[in-house]
Amino acid sequence: MAYQCQRECYQQQFSTTVVSCIPTEQKLEVNGRKETVKGFHVVFKDAILFPEGGGQPDDRGVVNDIPVLRVTRQGADALHFVTSPLPEGCEAHMKVDWERRFDHMQQHSGQHLITAIADIEFGYKTTSWELGRQRSVIELDTPGLKPEQMEFLERTVNEKIRASVPVNVKEVSVDDPLVEQVRSRGLPDDHAGPVRIIEIEGVDSNMCCGTHVSNLSHLQAIKILGVEKGKKNKSNLIFIAGNRILQYTDQCFSVEKALTSLLKTGPEKHVEAVDKIQKSVKMLQKSNLNLLRDLAVLTAQAFKSDPKRGKLFTLHRKEGDNEFMNIIANEIGTEETLIFLTVGDEKATGLFLLAGPVEMVDSLGPRVSEMLEGKGAGKNGRYQGRANRMSRRSEVTTLLQESLELHSQQEE
Ligand SMILES: [Zn+2]
């Protein structure tokens, strides 16, 4: 295949004609979720929207002001997915989403350069690569890279960029002896037409179908962010090129500014400050838990030492947990007292515990849970769960009081 976008990688507009338009369905990402969308696959006489290939994602753009949502390759054809039909033979004016395309060109040519230098300098072959949305990854056939090697690699690729090395595209036939000499990971099975060779003058020749910058200076710079362990003794080298470096720096700086204002200390002390906060939060959580336990014991003791105490004990506390409620129930004892405890948001959701004489709790538990629109379970005189309508606590208390009165009348 050889499209206009491969011959003239910098061309942003192009007029051609529609060859075919076939109704179809296409899986697309809509608001971060994959959806099947009905539309049409349109093939043009020639195309400037790049269909995916060589690790480079497909282009976006418009045809006669209709957005092209996806471009895929099928043999020698580039299928343009649109949601409105374009009649066969009709004139088509195409425009490339240039910001997206140029970003892809910078990452892709950047990959060729890093791949070439890693091979020349260290003999590390590239086994695959991925042009990511934020950062790109080159899989190198080595179990690891030393920090000095990374530094050297970054310095060397940026020297080549500063030297404004030209990048040339050659088209040769499949049987040309040149094809055997260049770096390649093989042609796809459905390859058709001439072979494209991307040459970084004096550095590298590589078989590739992607769109590339015409001069390394158009990469602006390459930043190697780091290296991670890959699969099976390989390493993943993470990099960004061109405008992405400016965008990334922008993001980093605004995060840094926000942290400086939150932590009230300069960037060189951010890590130290966060570490200190995390440690103190852990300590506070621990002491808070101890206080909550002590409070539970004291609350129970205060109730038990009240000579005028009744047979019902209810308590709501915003801050608390199941343990807090169970300690109170244990301390008060449940043979004679009916205990109804809740923790959480007073009007919305929280936890509840009903404890007391076994047969009372057995019959009242599910009713209490229902009143609070919650979900609970229990046995041996304890019924607890989650409540979704805490505002109905007073209704529950009334129910419990009535049940106690009925219970004592029965006993008399
Ligand atoms: Zn390539």
PDB file of C-alpha atoms in Angstrom, residues 105-354:
ATOM      1  CA  MET A 105       4.739  11.333  13.754  1.00  0.00           C
ATOM      2  CA  GLN A 106       6.893  12.693  16.571  1.00  0.00           C
ATOM      3  CA  GLN A 107       6.439   9.572  18.725  1.00  0.00           C
ATOM      4  CA  HIS A 108       6.930   7.186  15.788  1.00  0.00           C
ATOM      5  CA  SER A 109      10.088   8.810  14.378  1.00  0.00           C
ATOM      6  CA  GLY A 110      11.305   9.139  17.976  1.00  0.00           C
ATOM      7  CA  GLN A 111      10.875   5.389  18.380  1.00  0.00           C
ATOM      8  CA  HIS A 112      12.902   4.685  15.210  1.00  0.00           C
ATOM      9  CA  LEU A 113      15.704   6.871  16.525  1.00  0.00           C
ATOM     10  CA  ILE A 114      15.815   5.324  20.012  1.00  0.00           C
ATOM     11  CA  THR A 115      15.547   1.806  18.528  1.00  0.00           C
ATOM     12  CA  ALA A 116      18.465   2.522  16.163  1.00  0.00           C
ATOM     13  CA  ILE A 117      20.759   4.006  18.828  1.00  0.00           C
ATOM     14  CA  ALA A 118      19.968   1.221  21.364  1.00  0.00           C
ATOM     15  CA  ASP A 119      20.911  -1.324  18.695  1.00  0.00           C
ATOM     16  CA  ILE A 120      24.038   0.464  17.430  1.00  0.00           C
ATOM     17  CA  GLU A 121      25.451   1.339  20.863  1.00  0.00           C
ATOM     18  CA  PHE A 122      24.395  -1.634  22.992  1.00  0.00           C
ATOM     19  CA  GLY A 123      23.180  -4.301  20.543  1.00  0.00           C
ATOM     20  CA  TYR A 124      19.735  -4.254  22.203  1.00  0.00           C
ATOM     21  CA  LYS A 125      17.105  -5.154  19.592  1.00  0.00           C
ATOM     22  CA  THR A 126      13.599  -3.738  19.700  1.00  0.00           C
ATOM     23  CA  THR A 127      11.051  -6.581  19.855  1.00  0.00           C
ATOM     24  CA  SER A 128       7.897  -4.427  19.904  1.00  0.00           C
ATOM     25  CA  TRP A 129       6.677  -0.947  20.725  1.00  0.00           C
ATOM     26  CA  GLU A 130       3.479   0.802  21.680  1.00  0.00           C
ATOM     27  CA  LEU A 131       2.456   4.362  20.932  1.00  0.00           C
ATOM     28  CA  GLY A 132       0.413   5.146  24.050  1.00  0.00           C
ATOM     29  CA  ARG A 133      -1.991   7.993  24.679  1.00  0.00           C
ATOM     30  CA  GLN A 134       0.291   9.577  27.234  1.00  0.00           C
ATOM     31  CA  ARG A 135       3.623   7.827  26.857  1.00  0.00           C
ATOM     32  CA  SER A 136       5.148   5.281  24.528  1.00  0.00           C
ATOM     33  CA  VAL A 137       6.985   2.076  25.336  1.00  0.00           C
ATOM     34  CA  ILE A 138       9.775   0.300  23.457  1.00  0.00           C
ATOM     35  CA  GLU A 139      10.327  -3.342  24.376  1.00  0.00           C
ATOM     36  CA  LEU A 140      14.062  -4.075  24.258  1.00  0.00           C
ATOM     37  CA  ASP A 141      15.552  -7.552  24.192  1.00  0.00           C
ATOM     38  CA  THR A 142      17.655  -7.140  27.334  1.00  0.00           C
ATOM     39  CA  PRO A 143      16.906  -7.980  30.967  1.00  0.00           C
ATOM     40  CA  GLY A 144      17.857  -4.476  32.078  1.00  0.00           C
ATOM     41  CA  LEU A 145      19.496  -1.118  31.348  1.00  0.00           C
ATOM     42  CA  LYS A 146      21.917   0.610  33.688  1.00  0.00           C
ATOM     43  CA  PRO A 147      21.280   4.266  34.617  1.00  0.00           C
ATOM     44  CA  GLU A 148      24.464   5.228  32.696  1.00  0.00           C
ATOM     45  CA  GLN A 149      23.108   3.492  29.582  1.00  0.00           C
ATOM     46  CA  MET A 150      19.810   5.367  29.837  1.00  0.00           C
ATOM     47  CA  GLU A 151      21.621   8.675  30.242  1.00  0.00           C
ATOM     48  CA  PHE A 152      23.868   7.901  27.286  1.00  0.00           C
ATOM     49  CA  LEU A 153      20.888   6.902  25.148  1.00  0.00           C
ATOM     50  CA  GLU A 154      18.974  10.080  25.982  1.00  0.00           C
ATOM     51  CA  ARG A 155      22.015  12.270  25.362  1.00  0.00           C
ATOM     52  CA  THR A 156      22.796  10.604  22.014  1.00  0.00           C
ATOM     53  CA  VAL A 157      19.267  10.773  20.570  1.00  0.00           C
ATOM     54  CA  ASN A 158      19.021  14.445  21.527  1.00  0.00           C
ATOM     55  CA  GLU A 159      22.395  15.127  19.894  1.00  0.00           C
ATOM     56  CA  LYS A 160      21.011  13.654  16.663  1.00  0.00           C
ATOM     57  CA  ILE A 161      17.950  15.898  16.982  1.00  0.00           C
ATOM     58  CA  ARG A 162      20.161  18.973  17.463  1.00  0.00           C
ATOM     59  CA  ALA A 163      22.202  17.925  14.412  1.00  0.00           C
ATOM     60  CA  SER A 164      18.995  18.225  12.293  1.00  0.00           C
ATOM     61  CA  VAL A 165      19.515  14.862  10.588  1.00  0.00           C
ATOM     62  CA  PRO A 166      17.239  14.450   7.516  1.00  0.00           C
ATOM     63  CA  VAL A 167      14.722  11.586   7.427  1.00  0.00           C
ATOM     64  CA  ASN A 168      14.001  10.168   3.950  1.00  0.00           C
ATOM     65  CA  VAL A 169      11.320   7.831   2.695  1.00  0.00           C
ATOM     66  CA  LYS A 170      12.156   5.418  -0.149  1.00  0.00           C
ATOM     67  CA  GLU A 171       9.747   3.154  -1.927  1.00  0.00           C
ATOM     68  CA  VAL A 172      11.242  -0.013  -3.401  1.00  0.00           C
ATOM     69  CA  SER A 173       9.769  -3.229  -4.796  1.00  0.00           C
ATOM     70  CA  VAL A 174       9.558  -6.278  -2.504  1.00  0.00           C
ATOM     71  CA  ASP A 175      12.390  -8.084  -4.366  1.00  0.00           C
ATOM     72  CA  ASP A 176      14.816  -5.125  -4.170  1.00  0.00           C
ATOM     73  CA  PRO A 177      18.104  -6.276  -2.523  1.00  0.00           C
ATOM     74  CA  LEU A 178      17.857  -3.220  -0.228  1.00  0.00           C
ATOM     75  CA  VAL A 179      14.906  -4.875   1.548  1.00  0.00           C
ATOM     76  CA  GLU A 180      17.222  -7.588   2.919  1.00  0.00           C
ATOM     77  CA  GLN A 181      19.629  -5.054   4.389  1.00  0.00           C
ATOM     78  CA  VAL A 182      17.293  -2.926   6.495  1.00  0.00           C
ATOM     79  CA  ARG A 183      16.072  -3.325  10.034  1.00  0.00           C
ATOM     80  CA  SER A 184      12.682  -4.995  10.004  1.00  0.00           C
ATOM     81  CA  ARG A 185      10.384  -7.181  12.034  1.00  0.00           C
ATOM     82  CA  GLY A 186       8.827  -8.644   8.864  1.00  0.00           C
ATOM     83  CA  LEU A 187       6.056  -7.565   6.548  1.00  0.00           C
ATOM     84  CA  PRO A 188       2.388  -8.200   7.414  1.00  0.00           C
ATOM     85  CA  ASP A 189       0.834 -11.240   5.673  1.00  0.00           C
ATOM     86  CA  ASP A 190      -1.568  -9.088   3.677  1.00  0.00           C
ATOM     87  CA  HIS A 191       1.117  -6.658   2.497  1.00  0.00           C
ATOM     88  CA  ALA A 192       0.503  -5.264  -0.976  1.00  0.00           C
ATOM     89  CA  GLY A 193       2.469  -2.887  -3.233  1.00  0.00           C
ATOM     90  CA  PRO A 194       5.943  -1.456  -2.772  1.00  0.00           C
ATOM     91  CA  VAL A 195       7.994  -1.565   0.440  1.00  0.00           C
ATOM     92  CA  ARG A 196       8.668   1.692   2.270  1.00  0.00           C
ATOM     93  CA  ILE A 197      12.040   2.260   3.807  1.00  0.00           C
ATOM     94  CA  ILE A 198      12.477   5.043   6.355  1.00  0.00           C
ATOM     95  CA  GLU A 199      16.040   6.251   6.453  1.00  0.00           C
ATOM     96  CA  ILE A 200      17.487   8.452   9.177  1.00  0.00           C
ATOM     97  CA  GLU A 201      20.533   9.635   7.242  1.00  0.00           C
ATOM     98  CA  GLY A 202      23.726   7.967   8.459  1.00  0.00           C
ATOM     99  CA  VAL A 203      21.920   6.370  11.397  1.00  0.00           C
ATOM    100  CA  ASP A 204      19.293   3.866  10.372  1.00  0.00           C
ATOM    101  CA  SER A 205      17.215   2.300   7.613  1.00  0.00           C
ATOM    102  CA  ASN A 206      13.980   0.670   8.612  1.00  0.00           C
ATOM    103  CA  MET A 207      11.058  -0.891   6.796  1.00  0.00           C
ATOM    104  CA  CYS A 208       7.915   0.889   7.987  1.00  0.00           C
ATOM    105  CA  CYS A 209       4.471   1.970   6.769  1.00  0.00           C
ATOM    106  CA  GLY A 210       4.066   4.837   9.259  1.00  0.00           C
ATOM    107  CA  THR A 211       4.126   8.598   8.751  1.00  0.00           C
ATOM    108  CA  HIS A 212       7.387  10.258   9.775  1.00  0.00           C
ATOM    109  CA  VAL A 213       8.942  13.671  10.307  1.00  0.00           C
ATOM    110  CA  SER A 214      11.153  14.844   7.432  1.00  0.00           C
ATOM    111  CA  ASN A 215      13.956  15.958   9.734  1.00  0.00           C
ATOM    112  CA  LEU A 216      14.913  14.904  13.255  1.00  0.00           C
ATOM    113  CA  SER A 217      14.815  18.565  14.344  1.00  0.00           C
ATOM    114  CA  HIS A 218      11.006  18.292  14.089  1.00  0.00           C
ATOM    115  CA  LEU A 219      11.128  15.975  17.108  1.00  0.00           C
ATOM    116  CA  GLN A 220      12.204  18.961  19.256  1.00  0.00           C
ATOM    117  CA  ALA A 221      13.468  16.615  21.988  1.00  0.00           C
ATOM    118  CA  ILE A 222      13.126  13.099  23.407  1.00  0.00           C
ATOM    119  CA  LYS A 223      12.744  12.430  27.120  1.00  0.00           C
ATOM    120  CA  ILE A 224      13.384   8.910  28.369  1.00  0.00           C
ATOM    121  CA  LEU A 225      11.241   8.656  31.493  1.00  0.00           C
ATOM    122  CA  GLY A 226      12.464   5.314  32.741  1.00  0.00           C
ATOM    123  CA  VAL A 227      12.715   1.600  32.254  1.00  0.00           C
ATOM    124  CA  GLU A 228      10.574  -1.174  33.694  1.00  0.00           C
ATOM    125  CA  LYS A 229      10.957  -4.941  33.751  1.00  0.00           C
ATOM    126  CA  GLY A 230       9.201  -6.443  30.748  1.00  0.00           C
ATOM    127  CA  LYS A 231       8.102  -9.984  30.088  1.00  0.00           C
ATOM    128  CA  LYS A 232      10.610 -12.838  29.611  1.00  0.00           C
ATOM    129  CA  ASN A 233      13.924 -11.071  30.258  1.00  0.00           C
ATOM    130  CA  LYS A 234      12.936  -7.977  28.304  1.00  0.00           C
ATOM    131  CA  SER A 235      12.863  -4.318  29.321  1.00  0.00           C
ATOM    132  CA  ASN A 236      10.238  -1.677  28.638  1.00  0.00           C
ATOM    133  CA  LEU A 237      11.747   1.701  27.921  1.00  0.00           C
ATOM    134  CA  ILE A 238       9.276   4.541  28.486  1.00  0.00           C
ATOM    135  CA  PHE A 239       9.640   7.748  26.486  1.00  0.00           C
ATOM    136  CA  ILE A 240       7.890  10.888  25.247  1.00  0.00           C
ATOM    137  CA  ALA A 241       8.853  13.039  22.265  1.00  0.00           C
ATOM    138  CA  GLY A 242       8.118  16.509  20.920  1.00  0.00           C
ATOM    139  CA  ASN A 243       5.077  18.443  22.121  1.00  0.00           C
ATOM    140  CA  ARG A 244       4.287  15.761  24.656  1.00  0.00           C
ATOM    141  CA  ILE A 245       7.313  16.903  26.649  1.00  0.00           C
ATOM    142  CA  LEU A 246       5.868  20.424  26.846  1.00  0.00           C
ATOM    143  CA  GLN A 247       2.433  19.098  27.842  1.00  0.00           C
ATOM    144  CA  TYR A 248       3.956  16.779  30.427  1.00  0.00           C
ATOM    145  CA  THR A 249       6.073  19.575  31.890  1.00  0.00           C
ATOM    146  CA  ASP A 250       2.940  21.693  32.100  1.00  0.00           C
ATOM    147  CA  GLN A 251       1.083  18.964  34.006  1.00  0.00           C
ATOM    148  CA  CYS A 252       4.030  18.348  36.329  1.00  0.00           C
ATOM    149  CA  PHE A 253       4.335  22.035  37.088  1.00  0.00           C
ATOM    150  CA  SER A 254       0.668  22.481  37.963  1.00  0.00           C
ATOM    151  CA  VAL A 255       0.785  19.431  40.244  1.00  0.00           C
ATOM    152  CA  GLU A 256       3.942  20.846  41.835  1.00  0.00           C
ATOM    153  CA  LYS A 257       2.265  24.224  42.348  1.00  0.00           C
ATOM    154  CA  ALA A 258      -0.808  22.635  43.931  1.00  0.00           C
ATOM    155  CA  LEU A 259       1.356  20.521  46.244  1.00  0.00           C
ATOM    156  CA  THR A 260       3.482  23.499  47.255  1.00  0.00           C
ATOM    157  CA  SER A 261       0.347  25.348  48.267  1.00  0.00           C
ATOM    158  CA  LEU A 262      -1.173  22.333  50.077  1.00  0.00           C
ATOM    159  CA  LEU A 263       1.979  21.212  51.837  1.00  0.00           C
ATOM    160  CA  LYS A 264       3.300  24.733  52.432  1.00  0.00           C
ATOM    161  CA  THR A 265       6.780  23.696  51.448  1.00  0.00           C
ATOM    162  CA  GLY A 266       8.909  23.743  48.299  1.00  0.00           C
ATOM    163  CA  PRO A 267       9.067  20.879  45.751  1.00  0.00           C
ATOM    164  CA  GLU A 268      12.352  19.546  47.175  1.00  0.00           C
ATOM    165  CA  LYS A 269      10.514  18.761  50.440  1.00  0.00           C
ATOM    166  CA  HIS A 270       7.228  17.396  48.993  1.00  0.00           C
ATOM    167  CA  VAL A 271       8.080  13.717  49.450  1.00  0.00           C
ATOM    168  CA  GLU A 272       9.329  14.265  52.977  1.00  0.00           C
ATOM    169  CA  ALA A 273       6.197  16.265  53.871  1.00  0.00           C
ATOM    170  CA  VAL A 274       3.789  13.619  52.512  1.00  0.00           C
ATOM    171  CA  ASP A 275       5.697  10.875  54.314  1.00  0.00           C
ATOM    172  CA  LYS A 276       5.385  12.826  57.570  1.00  0.00           C
ATOM    173  CA  ILE A 277       1.637  13.326  57.074  1.00  0.00           C
ATOM    174  CA  GLN A 278       1.061   9.650  56.320  1.00  0.00           C
ATOM    175  CA  LYS A 279       2.910   8.606  59.464  1.00  0.00           C
ATOM    176  CA  SER A 280       0.976  11.042  61.631  1.00  0.00           C
ATOM    177  CA  VAL A 281      -2.358   9.919  60.121  1.00  0.00           C
ATOM    178  CA  LYS A 282      -1.500   6.328  61.018  1.00  0.00           C
ATOM    179  CA  MET A 283      -0.719   7.352  64.581  1.00  0.00           C
ATOM    180  CA  LEU A 284      -3.922   9.395  64.877  1.00  0.00           C
ATOM    181  CA  GLN A 285      -6.001   6.529  63.555  1.00  0.00           C
ATOM    182  CA  LYS A 286      -4.512   4.245  66.161  1.00  0.00           C
ATOM    183  CA  SER A 287      -5.104   6.647  69.033  1.00  0.00           C
ATOM    184  CA  ASN A 288      -8.596   7.432  67.730  1.00  0.00           C
ATOM    185  CA  LEU A 289      -9.435   3.736  67.805  1.00  0.00           C
ATOM    186  CA  ASN A 290      -8.196   3.452  71.395  1.00  0.00           C
ATOM    187  CA  LEU A 291     -10.232   6.483  72.456  1.00  0.00           C
ATOM    188  CA  LEU A 292     -13.316   5.067  70.778  1.00  0.00           C
ATOM    189  CA  ARG A 293     -12.891   1.810  72.699  1.00  0.00           C
ATOM    190  CA  ASP A 294     -12.446   3.698  76.005  1.00  0.00           C
ATOM    191  CA  LEU A 295     -15.516   5.787  75.224  1.00  0.00           C
ATOM    192  CA  ALA A 296     -17.554   2.640  74.567  1.00  0.00           C
ATOM    193  CA  VAL A 297     -16.590   1.203  77.959  1.00  0.00           C
ATOM    194  CA  LEU A 298     -17.333   4.491  79.778  1.00  0.00           C
ATOM    195  CA  THR A 299     -20.691   4.910  77.995  1.00  0.00           C
ATOM    196  CA  ALA A 300     -21.734   1.426  79.093  1.00  0.00           C
ATOM    197  CA  GLN A 301     -20.534   2.003  82.675  1.00  0.00           C
ATOM    198  CA  ALA A 302     -22.423   5.302  82.948  1.00  0.00           C
ATOM    199  CA  PHE A 303     -25.635   3.554  81.900  1.00  0.00           C
ATOM    200  CA  LYS A 304     -25.131   0.678  84.329  1.00  0.00           C
ATOM    201  CA  SER A 305     -24.461   2.956  87.283  1.00  0.00           C
ATOM    202  CA  ASP A 306     -27.632   4.994  86.692  1.00  0.00           C
ATOM    203  CA  PRO A 307     -30.199   3.805  89.298  1.00  0.00           C
ATOM    204  CA  LYS A 308     -33.052   5.164  87.159  1.00  0.00           C
ATOM    205  CA  ARG A 309     -32.003   3.301  84.028  1.00  0.00           C
ATOM    206  CA  GLY A 310     -34.750   1.607  82.076  1.00  0.00           C
ATOM    207  CA  LYS A 311     -34.752  -1.593  80.076  1.00  0.00           C
ATOM    208  CA  LEU A 312     -33.858   0.150  76.821  1.00  0.00           C
ATOM    209  CA  PHE A 313     -30.553   1.756  75.897  1.00  0.00           C
ATOM    210  CA  THR A 314     -30.245   3.677  72.629  1.00  0.00           C
ATOM    211  CA  LEU A 315     -27.325   5.665  71.313  1.00  0.00           C
ATOM    212  CA  HIS A 316     -26.341   7.273  68.040  1.00  0.00           C
ATOM    213  CA  ARG A 317     -22.839   8.469  67.283  1.00  0.00           C
ATOM    214  CA  LYS A 318     -21.612   9.862  64.025  1.00  0.00           C
ATOM    215  CA  GLU A 319     -18.093   8.511  64.404  1.00  0.00           C
ATOM    216  CA  GLY A 320     -17.960   4.886  65.338  1.00  0.00           C
ATOM    217  CA  ASP A 321     -17.813   1.368  63.987  1.00  0.00           C
ATOM    218  CA  ASN A 322     -19.086  -2.139  64.633  1.00  0.00           C
ATOM    219  CA  GLU A 323     -16.460  -2.664  67.297  1.00  0.00           C
ATOM    220  CA  PHE A 324     -17.607   0.459  69.177  1.00  0.00           C
ATOM    221  CA  MET A 325     -21.192  -0.820  69.202  1.00  0.00           C
ATOM    222  CA  ASN A 326     -20.240  -4.359  70.204  1.00  0.00           C
ATOM    223  CA  ILE A 327     -18.061  -3.181  73.118  1.00  0.00           C
ATOM    224  CA  ILE A 328     -21.032  -1.220  74.533  1.00  0.00           C
ATOM    225  CA  ALA A 329     -23.324  -4.221  74.116  1.00  0.00           C
ATOM    226  CA  ASN A 330     -20.786  -6.518  75.825  1.00  0.00           C
ATOM    227  CA  GLU A 331     -20.217  -4.117  78.732  1.00  0.00           C
ATOM    228  CA  ILE A 332     -23.915  -3.498  79.416  1.00  0.00           C
ATOM    229  CA  GLY A 333     -24.918  -7.141  79.074  1.00  0.00           C
ATOM    230  CA  THR A 334     -27.944  -8.211  77.141  1.00  0.00           C
ATOM    231  CA  GLU A 335     -29.929 -10.474  79.461  1.00  0.00           C
ATOM    232  CA  GLU A 336     -32.078  -7.699  80.837  1.00  0.00           C
ATOM    233  CA  THR A 337     -31.507  -4.715  78.563  1.00  0.00           C
ATOM    234  CA  LEU A 338     -32.540  -4.115  74.986  1.00  0.00           C
ATOM    235  CA  ILE A 339     -29.802  -2.160  73.219  1.00  0.00           C
ATOM    236  CA  PHE A 340     -30.209  -0.226  69.966  1.00  0.00           C
ATOM    237  CA  LEU A 341     -27.062   1.445  68.656  1.00  0.00           C
ATOM    238  CA  THR A 342     -26.331   3.302  65.435  1.00  0.00           C
ATOM    239  CA  VAL A 343     -23.266   4.941  63.940  1.00  0.00           C
ATOM    240  CA  GLY A 344     -22.905   7.000  60.761  1.00  0.00           C
ATOM    241  CA  ASP A 345     -24.685   9.829  59.031  1.00  0.00           C
ATOM    242  CA  GLU A 346     -27.723  10.900  61.055  1.00  0.00           C
ATOM    243  CA  LYS A 347     -29.996  11.259  58.049  1.00  0.00           C
ATOM    244  CA  ALA A 348     -28.521   8.910  55.479  1.00  0.00           C
ATOM    245  CA  THR A 349     -26.540   5.697  55.795  1.00  0.00           C
ATOM    246  CA  GLY A 350     -24.747   3.976  58.634  1.00  0.00           C
ATOM    247  CA  LEU A 351     -24.510   0.834  60.738  1.00  0.00           C
ATOM    248  CA  PHE A 352     -26.920  -0.470  63.365  1.00  0.00           C
ATOM    249  CA  LEU A 353     -26.846  -3.034  66.142  1.00  0.00           C
ATOM    250  CA  LEU A 354     -29.764  -4.479  68.063  1.00  0.00           C
TER     251      LEU A 354
END
